[in-house]
Every structure is written in C-alpha cells, then in structure tokens.
mmCIF file of C-alpha atoms and ligand atoms in Angstrom:
data_model
loop_
_atom_site.group_PDB
_atom_site.id
_atom_site.type_symbol
_atom_site.label_atom_id
_atom_site.label_comp_id
_atom_site.label_asym_id
_atom_site.label_seq_id
_atom_site.Cartn_x
_atom_site.Cartn_y
_atom_site.Cartn_z
ATOM 1 C CA MET H 6 183.943 119.468 17.041
ATOM 2 C CA ALA H 7 183.493 117.804 20.451
ATOM 3 C CA GLU H 8 184.751 119.528 23.576
ATOM 4 C CA ALA H 9 188.307 118.806 24.684
ATOM 5 C CA LYS H 10 189.081 116.001 27.072
ATOM 6 C CA ILE H 11 189.904 117.344 30.548
ATOM 7 C CA ILE H 12 193.303 116.229 31.793
ATOM 8 C CA ASP H 13 192.526 115.511 35.444
ATOM 9 C CA GLY H 14 195.746 116.529 37.204
ATOM 10 C CA ALA H 15 194.234 115.921 40.631
ATOM 11 C CA ALA H 16 193.484 112.267 39.765
ATOM 12 C CA HIS H 17 196.925 111.731 38.188
ATOM 13 C CA ALA H 18 198.568 113.297 41.244
ATOM 14 C CA LYS H 19 196.584 111.039 43.576
ATOM 15 C CA ALA H 20 197.713 107.967 41.620
ATOM 16 C CA LEU H 21 201.346 109.138 41.700
ATOM 17 C CA ARG H 22 201.164 109.802 45.459
ATOM 18 C CA ALA H 23 199.830 106.253 45.948
ATOM 19 C CA GLU H 24 202.792 104.854 43.954
ATOM 20 C CA LEU H 25 205.136 106.985 46.051
ATOM 21 C CA ALA H 26 203.580 105.823 49.328
ATOM 22 C CA ALA H 27 204.096 102.182 48.278
ATOM 23 C CA GLU H 28 207.725 102.902 47.373
ATOM 24 C CA VAL H 29 208.307 104.729 50.677
ATOM 25 C CA ALA H 30 206.884 101.725 52.550
ATOM 26 C CA ARG H 31 209.291 99.421 50.660
ATOM 27 C CA LEU H 32 212.283 101.654 51.398
ATOM 28 C CA ARG H 33 211.399 101.803 55.073
ATOM 29 C CA ALA H 34 210.948 98.028 55.296
ATOM 30 C CA GLU H 35 213.949 96.979 53.189
ATOM 31 C CA HIS H 36 216.454 99.731 53.943
ATOM 32 C CA GLY H 37 215.206 101.485 57.099
ATOM 33 C CA LEU H 38 215.107 104.653 54.983
ATOM 34 C CA LYS H 39 212.443 107.274 55.755
ATOM 35 C CA PRO H 40 212.703 110.078 53.200
ATOM 36 C CA GLY H 41 212.603 113.500 54.886
ATOM 37 C CA LEU H 42 211.460 116.798 53.372
ATOM 38 C CA ALA H 43 212.142 120.182 54.974
ATOM 39 C CA VAL H 44 210.112 123.191 53.893
ATOM 40 C CA VAL H 45 211.455 126.634 54.796
ATOM 41 C CA LEU H 46 208.943 129.476 54.958
ATOM 42 C CA VAL H 47 210.064 133.050 55.578
ATOM 43 C CA GLY H 48 207.272 135.429 56.571
ATOM 44 C CA GLU H 49 203.524 134.954 56.545
ATOM 45 C CA ASP H 50 202.351 135.273 52.940
ATOM 46 C CA PRO H 51 198.893 133.604 53.008
ATOM 47 C CA ALA H 52 199.262 131.806 49.639
ATOM 48 C CA SER H 53 202.714 130.510 50.645
ATOM 49 C CA GLN H 54 201.316 129.238 53.948
ATOM 50 C CA VAL H 55 198.707 127.221 52.046
ATOM 51 C CA TYR H 56 201.352 125.765 49.684
ATOM 52 C CA VAL H 57 203.629 124.828 52.592
ATOM 53 C CA ARG H 58 200.789 123.238 54.542
ATOM 54 C CA ASN H 59 199.836 121.105 51.526
ATOM 55 C CA LYS H 60 203.424 120.022 50.883
ATOM 56 C CA VAL H 61 203.903 118.953 54.507
ATOM 57 C CA ARG H 62 200.528 117.200 54.604
ATOM 58 C CA PHE H 63 201.116 115.202 51.420
ATOM 59 C CA ALA H 64 204.665 114.280 52.499
ATOM 60 C CA ASN H 65 203.278 112.885 55.760
ATOM 61 C CA GLU H 66 200.470 111.055 53.960
ATOM 62 C CA ALA H 67 203.053 109.362 51.734
ATOM 63 C CA GLY H 68 204.870 108.095 54.846
ATOM 64 C CA MET H 69 207.735 110.588 54.638
ATOM 65 C CA ALA H 70 209.139 112.679 57.454
ATOM 66 C CA SER H 71 208.602 116.409 57.174
ATOM 67 C CA ARG H 72 210.018 119.453 58.881
ATOM 68 C CA ASP H 73 208.350 122.835 58.786
ATOM 69 C CA VAL H 74 210.984 125.551 59.342
ATOM 70 C CA ARG H 75 209.524 129.020 59.927
ATOM 71 C CA LEU H 76 211.432 132.296 59.990
ATOM 72 C CA PRO H 77 209.989 135.770 60.592
ATOM 73 C CA ALA H 78 209.374 138.135 57.652
ATOM 74 C CA GLU H 79 212.226 140.362 58.867
ATOM 75 C CA ALA H 80 214.793 137.500 58.917
ATOM 76 C CA SER H 81 218.126 138.393 57.311
ATOM 77 C CA GLU H 82 219.658 136.621 54.316
ATOM 78 C CA GLU H 83 222.357 135.232 56.638
ATOM 79 C CA GLU H 84 219.722 133.737 58.937
ATOM 80 C CA VAL H 85 217.935 132.018 56.058
ATOM 81 C CA VAL H 86 221.221 130.706 54.633
ATOM 82 C CA ALA H 87 222.186 129.448 58.108
ATOM 83 C CA ALA H 88 218.863 127.568 58.365
ATOM 84 C CA VAL H 89 219.499 125.986 54.954
ATOM 85 C CA ARG H 90 223.043 124.970 55.974
ATOM 86 C CA ARG H 91 221.723 123.273 59.112
ATOM 87 C CA LEU H 92 219.340 121.242 56.939
ATOM 88 C CA ASN H 93 222.176 120.433 54.496
ATOM 89 C CA ALA H 94 224.049 118.847 57.413
ATOM 90 C CA ASP H 95 221.047 116.946 58.810
ATOM 91 C CA PRO H 96 221.115 113.254 57.770
ATOM 92 C CA ASP H 97 217.349 112.847 58.384
ATOM 93 C CA ILE H 98 216.550 115.499 55.758
ATOM 94 C CA HIS H 99 216.925 114.436 52.114
ATOM 95 C CA GLY H 100 215.051 117.267 50.430
ATOM 96 C CA ILE H 101 215.052 121.015 51.130
ATOM 97 C CA LEU H 102 212.558 123.444 49.673
ATOM 98 C CA VAL H 103 212.622 127.180 50.295
ATOM 99 C CA GLN H 104 209.161 128.569 49.593
ATOM 100 C CA MET H 105 209.191 131.469 47.116
ATOM 101 C CA PRO H 106 208.749 134.408 47.000
ATOM 102 C CA LEU H 107 211.181 135.498 49.712
ATOM 103 C CA PRO H 108 210.930 138.895 51.423
ATOM 104 C CA ARG H 109 212.616 141.796 49.640
ATOM 105 C CA GLN H 110 215.785 141.923 51.771
ATOM 106 C CA ILE H 111 216.723 138.370 50.775
ATOM 107 C CA ASP H 112 218.352 137.430 47.466
ATOM 108 C CA ALA H 113 216.656 134.182 46.371
ATOM 109 C CA GLY H 114 219.708 133.315 44.233
ATOM 110 C CA VAL H 115 221.990 133.374 47.278
ATOM 111 C CA VAL H 116 219.620 131.144 49.253
ATOM 112 C CA ILE H 117 219.191 128.643 46.406
ATOM 113 C CA ALA H 118 222.968 128.493 45.893
ATOM 114 C CA ALA H 119 223.329 127.557 49.583
ATOM 115 C CA ILE H 120 221.173 124.407 49.200
ATOM 116 C CA ASP H 121 223.137 121.175 48.803
ATOM 117 C CA PRO H 122 222.410 120.262 45.122
ATOM 118 C CA ALA H 123 221.772 116.651 46.235
ATOM 119 C CA LYS H 124 218.903 117.947 48.459
ATOM 120 C CA ASP H 125 217.616 120.575 46.004
ATOM 121 C CA VAL H 126 214.206 118.968 45.406
ATOM 122 C CA ASP H 127 212.909 122.056 43.598
ATOM 123 C CA GLY H 128 215.690 121.597 41.034
ATOM 124 C CA PHE H 129 216.501 125.334 41.090
ATOM 125 C CA HIS H 130 220.225 125.111 41.963
ATOM 126 C CA ASP H 131 222.556 126.027 39.070
ATOM 127 C CA MET H 132 224.124 122.571 39.323
ATOM 128 C CA ASN H 133 220.778 120.862 38.660
ATOM 129 C CA ALA H 134 219.794 123.382 35.953
ATOM 130 C CA GLY H 135 223.112 122.672 34.210
ATOM 131 C CA ARG H 136 222.681 118.922 34.512
ATOM 132 C CA LEU H 137 219.220 119.161 32.952
ATOM 133 C CA LEU H 138 220.561 121.172 30.034
ATOM 134 C CA ALA H 139 223.471 118.760 29.571
ATOM 135 C CA GLY H 140 221.159 115.720 29.655
ATOM 136 C CA ARG H 141 222.753 114.365 32.830
ATOM 137 C CA PRO H 142 220.888 112.927 35.838
ATOM 138 C CA GLY H 143 219.873 115.464 38.469
ATOM 139 C CA LEU H 144 216.848 116.929 40.208
ATOM 140 C CA VAL H 145 214.380 118.476 37.746
ATOM 141 C CA PRO H 146 211.929 121.309 38.624
ATOM 142 C CA CYS H 147 208.637 119.829 39.781
ATOM 143 C CA THR H 148 206.139 121.731 37.618
ATOM 144 C CA PRO H 149 207.603 120.781 34.220
ATOM 145 C CA LEU H 150 208.287 117.263 35.488
ATOM 146 C CA GLY H 151 204.608 116.861 36.374
ATOM 147 C CA ILE H 152 203.558 118.272 33.010
ATOM 148 C CA ILE H 153 205.650 115.701 31.124
ATOM 149 C CA ARG H 154 203.923 112.979 33.121
ATOM 150 C CA LEU H 155 200.496 114.407 32.229
ATOM 151 C CA LEU H 156 201.452 114.700 28.553
ATOM 152 C CA ARG H 157 202.753 111.138 28.372
ATOM 153 C CA ALA H 158 199.556 109.863 30.008
ATOM 154 C CA SER H 159 197.367 111.897 27.666
ATOM 155 C CA ILE H 160 199.228 111.606 24.348
ATOM 156 C CA GLY H 161 201.699 108.730 24.709
ATOM 157 C CA ASN H 162 204.774 109.224 22.540
ATOM 158 C CA LEU H 163 205.537 112.946 22.120
ATOM 159 C CA ALA H 164 208.251 112.526 19.464
ATOM 160 C CA GLY H 165 207.997 114.851 16.491
ATOM 161 C CA LEU H 166 205.196 117.009 17.928
ATOM 162 C CA GLU H 167 205.364 120.808 17.689
ATOM 163 C CA ALA H 168 205.514 122.194 21.224
ATOM 164 C CA VAL H 169 205.193 125.878 22.064
ATOM 165 C CA VAL H 170 206.055 127.048 25.579
ATOM 166 C CA VAL H 171 204.896 130.569 26.396
ATOM 167 C CA GLY H 172 207.136 131.866 29.210
ATOM 168 C CA ARG H 173 210.863 131.438 29.830
ATOM 169 C CA SER H 174 211.273 131.517 33.608
ATOM 170 C CA ASN H 175 213.937 129.376 35.255
ATOM 171 C CA ILE H 176 211.315 127.470 37.237
ATOM 172 C CA VAL H 177 208.807 126.653 34.494
ATOM 173 C CA GLY H 178 209.401 127.834 30.910
ATOM 174 C CA LYS H 179 213.082 127.004 30.400
ATOM 175 C CA PRO H 180 213.130 123.564 32.070
ATOM 176 C CA MET H 181 209.822 122.776 30.325
ATOM 177 C CA ALA H 182 211.421 123.486 26.944
ATOM 178 C CA VAL H 183 214.417 121.278 27.753
ATOM 179 C CA LEU H 184 212.198 118.391 28.909
ATOM 180 C CA LEU H 185 210.064 118.614 25.756
ATOM 181 C CA LEU H 186 213.250 118.542 23.707
ATOM 182 C CA ARG H 187 214.248 115.421 25.621
ATOM 183 C CA GLU H 188 210.909 113.897 24.492
ATOM 184 C CA ASP H 189 211.944 114.686 20.868
ATOM 185 C CA CYS H 190 209.422 117.480 20.363
ATOM 186 C CA THR H 191 210.213 120.421 18.102
ATOM 187 C CA VAL H 192 210.207 123.226 20.648
ATOM 188 C CA THR H 193 209.528 126.949 20.364
ATOM 189 C CA VAL H 194 209.902 129.171 23.437
ATOM 190 C CA ALA H 195 207.826 132.356 23.309
ATOM 191 C CA HIS H 196 208.075 135.343 25.674
ATOM 192 C CA SER H 197 207.139 138.998 26.004
ATOM 193 C CA HIS H 198 209.201 139.997 22.933
ATOM 194 C CA THR H 199 207.800 137.290 20.646
ATOM 195 C CA ARG H 200 206.311 138.715 17.457
ATOM 196 C CA ASP H 201 202.862 137.474 16.447
ATOM 197 C CA LEU H 202 202.430 135.290 19.502
ATOM 198 C CA GLU H 203 198.984 134.146 18.409
ATOM 199 C CA GLU H 204 200.330 132.748 15.149
ATOM 200 C CA VAL H 205 203.189 131.010 16.979
ATOM 201 C CA CYS H 206 200.696 129.414 19.392
ATOM 202 C CA ARG H 207 198.504 128.211 16.518
ATOM 203 C CA ARG H 208 201.387 126.002 15.304
ATOM 204 C CA ALA H 209 201.424 124.022 18.550
ATOM 205 C CA ASP H 210 200.370 120.405 18.940
ATOM 206 C CA ILE H 211 201.311 120.947 22.603
ATOM 207 C CA LEU H 212 200.761 124.451 23.975
ATOM 208 C CA VAL H 213 202.124 125.222 27.449
ATOM 209 C CA ALA H 214 201.127 128.594 28.911
ATOM 210 C CA ALA H 215 203.318 129.731 31.838
ATOM 211 C CA VAL H 216 202.941 133.478 31.806
ATOM 212 C CA GLY H 217 201.074 134.694 34.888
ATOM 213 C CA ARG H 218 198.471 136.720 32.909
ATOM 214 C CA PRO H 219 194.831 135.753 33.487
ATOM 215 C CA GLU H 220 193.237 134.139 30.419
ATOM 216 C CA MET H 221 195.733 135.658 27.985
ATOM 217 C CA VAL H 222 195.673 132.682 25.598
ATOM 218 C CA ARG H 223 192.387 132.836 23.711
ATOM 219 C CA GLY H 224 190.484 130.044 21.993
ATOM 220 C CA ASP H 225 191.473 131.197 18.504
ATOM 221 C CA TRP H 226 195.187 130.876 19.430
ATOM 222 C CA VAL H 227 194.711 127.123 19.796
ATOM 223 C CA LYS H 228 195.178 124.679 16.917
ATOM 224 C CA PRO H 229 192.150 122.355 16.639
ATOM 225 C CA GLY H 230 192.883 119.135 18.512
ATOM 226 C CA ALA H 231 195.952 120.514 20.336
ATOM 227 C CA THR H 232 196.846 119.577 23.918
ATOM 228 C CA VAL H 233 196.776 122.699 26.109
ATOM 229 C CA ILE H 234 198.632 122.828 29.421
ATOM 230 C CA ASP H 235 197.714 125.799 31.589
ATOM 231 C CA VAL H 236 200.357 126.484 34.255
ATOM 232 C CA GLY H 237 199.052 129.894 35.316
ATOM 233 C CA ILE H 238 197.579 130.476 38.754
ATOM 234 C CA ASN H 239 196.003 133.921 38.841
ATOM 235 C CA ARG H 240 193.707 135.303 41.518
ATOM 236 C CA VAL H 241 191.051 137.554 40.012
ATOM 237 C CA GLU H 242 187.981 139.307 41.374
ATOM 238 C CA ARG H 243 184.768 138.131 39.663
ATOM 239 C CA GLU H 244 181.309 139.141 40.852
ATOM 240 C CA GLY H 245 182.715 140.205 44.206
ATOM 241 C CA LYS H 246 184.536 136.903 44.783
ATOM 242 C CA THR H 247 188.194 135.892 44.456
ATOM 243 C CA LYS H 248 188.555 133.201 41.823
ATOM 244 C CA LEU H 249 191.523 131.223 40.493
ATOM 245 C CA VAL H 250 191.995 131.340 36.733
ATOM 246 C CA GLY H 251 194.777 130.150 34.472
ATOM 247 C CA ASP H 252 196.688 131.818 31.653
ATOM 248 C CA VAL H 253 194.258 130.259 29.158
ATOM 249 C CA ALA H 254 190.652 131.319 28.523
ATOM 250 C CA PHE H 255 189.418 127.870 29.514
ATOM 251 C CA ALA H 256 185.907 127.737 27.980
ATOM 252 C CA GLU H 257 187.106 129.130 24.631
ATOM 253 C CA ALA H 258 190.146 126.846 24.451
ATOM 254 C CA ARG H 259 188.145 123.813 25.517
ATOM 255 C CA ALA H 260 185.890 124.230 22.485
ATOM 256 C CA VAL H 261 188.904 123.928 20.136
ATOM 257 C CA ALA H 262 191.556 121.809 21.884
ATOM 258 C CA GLY H 263 191.796 118.025 21.944
ATOM 259 C CA ALA H 264 192.741 117.969 25.641
ATOM 260 C CA ILE H 265 193.238 120.652 28.283
ATOM 261 C CA THR H 266 194.244 121.001 31.943
ATOM 262 C CA PRO H 267 191.837 122.903 34.199
ATOM 263 C CA VAL H 268 192.796 125.531 36.805
ATOM 264 C CA PRO H 269 192.613 124.552 39.582
ATOM 265 C CA GLY H 270 193.002 120.764 39.457
ATOM 266 C CA GLY H 271 195.455 120.475 36.558
ATOM 267 C CA VAL H 272 199.152 121.239 36.821
ATOM 268 C CA GLY H 273 199.145 122.382 40.478
ATOM 269 C CA PRO H 274 198.473 119.005 42.177
ATOM 270 C CA MET H 275 201.078 117.304 39.954
ATOM 271 C CA THR H 276 203.689 119.846 41.046
ATOM 272 C CA ILE H 277 203.317 118.780 44.687
ATOM 273 C CA ALA H 278 203.297 115.059 43.815
ATOM 274 C CA CYS H 279 206.520 115.537 41.823
ATOM 275 C CA LEU H 280 208.087 117.348 44.774
ATOM 276 C CA LEU H 281 207.503 114.179 46.801
ATOM 277 C CA ALA H 282 208.912 112.087 43.932
ATOM 278 C CA ASN H 283 212.028 114.265 43.900
ATOM 279 C CA THR H 284 212.393 113.861 47.674
ATOM 280 C CA LEU H 285 212.231 110.099 47.255
ATOM 281 C CA ARG H 286 214.733 110.236 44.394
ATOM 282 C CA ALA H 287 217.071 112.406 46.478
ATOM 283 C CA ALA H 288 216.773 110.083 49.492
ATOM 284 C CA CYS H 289 217.584 107.039 47.337
ATOM 285 C CA ALA H 290 220.593 108.770 45.781
ATOM 286 C CA GLN H 291 221.914 109.872 49.182
ATOM 287 C CA ARG H 292 221.552 106.359 50.606
ATOM 288 C CA GLY H 293 222.840 104.651 47.431
ATOM 289 C CA VAL H 294 219.688 102.578 46.847
ATOM 290 C CA GLU H 295 217.782 102.126 43.604
ATOM 291 C CA PHE H 296 215.006 104.623 42.771
ATOM 292 C CA ARG H 297 212.267 102.599 41.103
ATOM 293 C CA LEU H 298 209.735 105.126 39.858
ATOM 294 C CA PRO H 299 209.835 105.914 36.124
ATOM 295 C CA LEU H 300 210.041 109.721 36.153
HETATM 296 P P1 LIG E 1126 207.490 134.519 35.561
HETATM 297 O O1 LIG E 1126 206.826 135.840 35.856
HETATM 298 O O2 LIG E 1126 208.806 134.219 36.154
HETATM 299 O O3 LIG E 1126 207.633 134.381 33.972
HETATM 300 C C1 LIG E 1126 206.609 134.756 33.117
HETATM 301 C C2 LIG E 1126 207.048 134.571 31.691
HETATM 302 O O4 LIG E 1126 205.969 134.978 30.851
HETATM 303 C C3 LIG E 1126 208.252 135.412 31.295
HETATM 304 O O5 LIG E 1126 209.170 134.637 30.562
HETATM 305 C C4 LIG E 1126 207.654 136.533 30.425
HETATM 306 O O6 LIG E 1126 208.474 136.957 29.349
HETATM 307 C C5 LIG E 1126 206.437 135.859 29.846
HETATM 308 N N1 LIG E 1126 205.427 136.849 29.506
HETATM 309 C C6 LIG E 1126 204.906 137.820 30.290
HETATM 310 N N2 LIG E 1126 204.005 138.536 29.618
HETATM 311 C C7 LIG E 1126 203.933 138.010 28.380
HETATM 312 C C8 LIG E 1126 203.190 138.332 27.214
HETATM 313 N N3 LIG E 1126 202.319 139.332 27.204
HETATM 314 N N4 LIG E 1126 203.389 137.578 26.125
HETATM 315 C C9 LIG E 1126 204.261 136.551 26.121
HETATM 316 N N5 LIG E 1126 204.997 136.211 27.189
HETATM 317 C C10 LIG E 1126 204.832 136.934 28.304
HETATM 318 O O7 LIG E 1126 206.399 133.431 35.907
HETATM 319 P P2 LIG E 1126 206.553 131.857 36.301
HETATM 320 O O8 LIG E 1126 207.133 131.104 35.182
HETATM 321 O O9 LIG E 1126 207.144 131.751 37.645
HETATM 322 O O10 LIG E 1126 205.012 131.491 36.465
HETATM 323 C C11 LIG E 1126 204.086 131.609 35.404
HETATM 324 C C12 LIG E 1126 202.694 131.300 35.919
HETATM 325 O O11 LIG E 1126 202.649 129.953 36.366
HETATM 326 C C13 LIG E 1126 202.230 132.136 37.107
HETATM 327 O O12 LIG E 1126 200.845 132.341 37.006
HETATM 328 C C14 LIG E 1126 202.535 131.245 38.297
HETATM 329 O O13 LIG E 1126 201.684 131.533 39.393
HETATM 330 C C15 LIG E 1126 202.232 129.893 37.723
HETATM 331 N N6 LIG E 1126 202.921 128.780 38.365
HETATM 332 C C16 LIG E 1126 202.190 127.672 38.621
HETATM 333 C C17 LIG E 1126 202.762 126.556 39.160
HETATM 334 C C18 LIG E 1126 201.924 125.353 39.381
HETATM 335 O O14 LIG E 1126 202.318 124.455 40.109
HETATM 336 N N7 LIG E 1126 200.763 125.243 38.739
HETATM 337 C C19 LIG E 1126 204.184 126.536 39.530
HETATM 338 C C20 LIG E 1126 204.896 127.723 39.162
HETATM 339 C C21 LIG E 1126 204.265 128.801 38.603
HETATM 340 P P3 LIG E 1126 209.869 137.740 29.562
HETATM 341 O O15 LIG E 1126 210.852 136.690 29.977
HETATM 342 O O16 LIG E 1126 210.153 138.298 28.211
HETATM 343 O O17 LIG E 1126 209.617 138.764 30.612
#
C-alpha cells in the first residue's frame, strides 16, 4: 500500500489566516471594527512564552489588535482574576485567552469562570462547554475546531464514519467527540481505563490521538486507509537533542493510514488560526455584525 497522504496543517492554517485577514479588513472598512485579542501569561514558562508570542504575532498579521498581559509567577489568584475582569470591561478587547498551565497557587477553573463567556475565545468556560453539548451557538475550543476543518478538507463529508478519540480532556478529547458527533460520525471516546485500546483504535476510520504520551499509538493500531489526527506535542530527548513528537508513531502509522497529520506542522498551527477565527467571531457577536466565515 502507498504511504499516507500528509495533511499539511501549516498550509491549511496559512490559508485560513489569509481568509481571516481579508474578513478583518472588511470589518474595519465597513464597520470600523478592529477585533482585539488579549493574551494573559502568568510566569515565565518557556513553552508558554513561545505560544503567546506566536498568538500575538499572528493576531497582528491578520490585522487584529493584540494585548500581551504579563503577571509574575508569584501572582495571586485574585490578581489574575482582577486582570481578567479588567479585560472583560474593555470594549477594545473581544477575546481573552489565559495561557495554561497556570502556577500551582492559582485554580485554573476559577480564572476561566471569571472570563466573560462572550470573550472566551478558548471556549473553556462552562457556558460555552454547555452550549457545545446542547448544540447551541457558542465559542468552541480551538484545537478540535481546527481538526474538524482539516478533516472536512481531507475527507469531505464525515457522516457515518467510525471515529475514535483517544483522550477525554475538557480542552481536546470531549469537545472533539461532540464535534464529530455533530458531523454525524459514530464516536467512541477512549481513555486510560479503556479495555483493549488497540482493538478499539483499529475500528476507526478517523483516529484522533490526544493523550500526551510520545508515540503511544503504533502502526498496527491503525486501520488501513484510516485518517489519523495526532494532537500530541511531546518533547523527547533523541540522540542528545530535544525533539517534538506526537502521540502517534508517525513512520509506522504513515505506512498504514490513508492520511495523517505530522507533528509539528499538523494540528498545532490550525489551533492558533482557529483562535483568531474565534476572536473574529466574538468581535462580530459583540458588535452585532454578521460573521461570514464557515466554521
Ligand atoms: P490531558 O492530560 O488533559 O488528557 C490526556 C487524556 O489521555 C486523558 O483523558 C487520559 O485518560 C488519556 N490517557 C492517558 N494515558 C492513556 C493511556 N495509556 N491510554 C489511553 N488513554 C490515556 O491532555 P490534553 O488533552 O490537554 O492534551 C493531550 C495532548 O495534546 C498533549 O500532548 C498536549 O500537549 C497536546 N495538545 C496539543 C494541542 C495542539 O494545538 N496541537 C492543544 C492541546 C493539547 P484519563 O482521563 O482516564 O486520565
């Protein structure tokens, strides 16, 4: 069998950012609306600093306003909540993202609950999670949103396909399962208590791995011709160098799958592009103007 097609997330993300930039230009010209994204970073985690820098850079490139709010690692929960409340009240800010993970002394749930659900561009607030589950409009977490876009571009109609999501976190696994259900897939959610995980994975036409374990999903877990989406971002030491690998053993899976996302360059870039899309959506909703992107 031929090697799997690579789903080029970086190229898809670039195309989406170009669509977003055009839509931002239209909103600015027709409505005087400049969507604004605020990113709150607490502490100096190096990986988080990179993520925040990229988010701010891409927001600016798309013609949006951005605000980089930094708090020291020893900031209290009250201080972080107060920063969020100030952004809630700021009419120039339409989207608020608090970069995770937060330092130990801060309860992420309390901080997320403080974000105005209309500005919750990560889609983590209980209000948005509930809306997603109920099939009502709201802000949807960026990673699964980007994955649906990649799947539609790669497969087309997803109706009737067997989808297996490995992982059930609130930010990836659970919303991913709900979105696949919305596409009329038959969805199985696997986790650390799943019996015979390999066999469950082998049923999948669409296999989404969101586990956080380097190369856990092996080639012989993949149904021939399946579409494999690797969400994992794991830093591992190989031959004295730090390398990024996914949750899927890429070379093995590529030999069996029909299509596969690489790490890096797959799901990650789409996550950031969808964050910008959510900011645009939030800005349109707050201003009462039509949001024109099909997402
Ligand atoms: P979490 O740690 O919150 O969740 C991991 C999930 O995997 C849990 O549901 C857990 O099950 C399950 N799990 C753990 N071990 C096993 C196992 N041996 N067999 C089956 N299931 C298992 O992780 P996240 O969802 O936040 O992230 C997952 C990965 O995706 C990470 O590598 C993260 O870095 C990456 N990520 C990438 C993003 C991107 O933009 N590309 C965005 C967000 C995350 P249980 O619930 O039973 O404990």
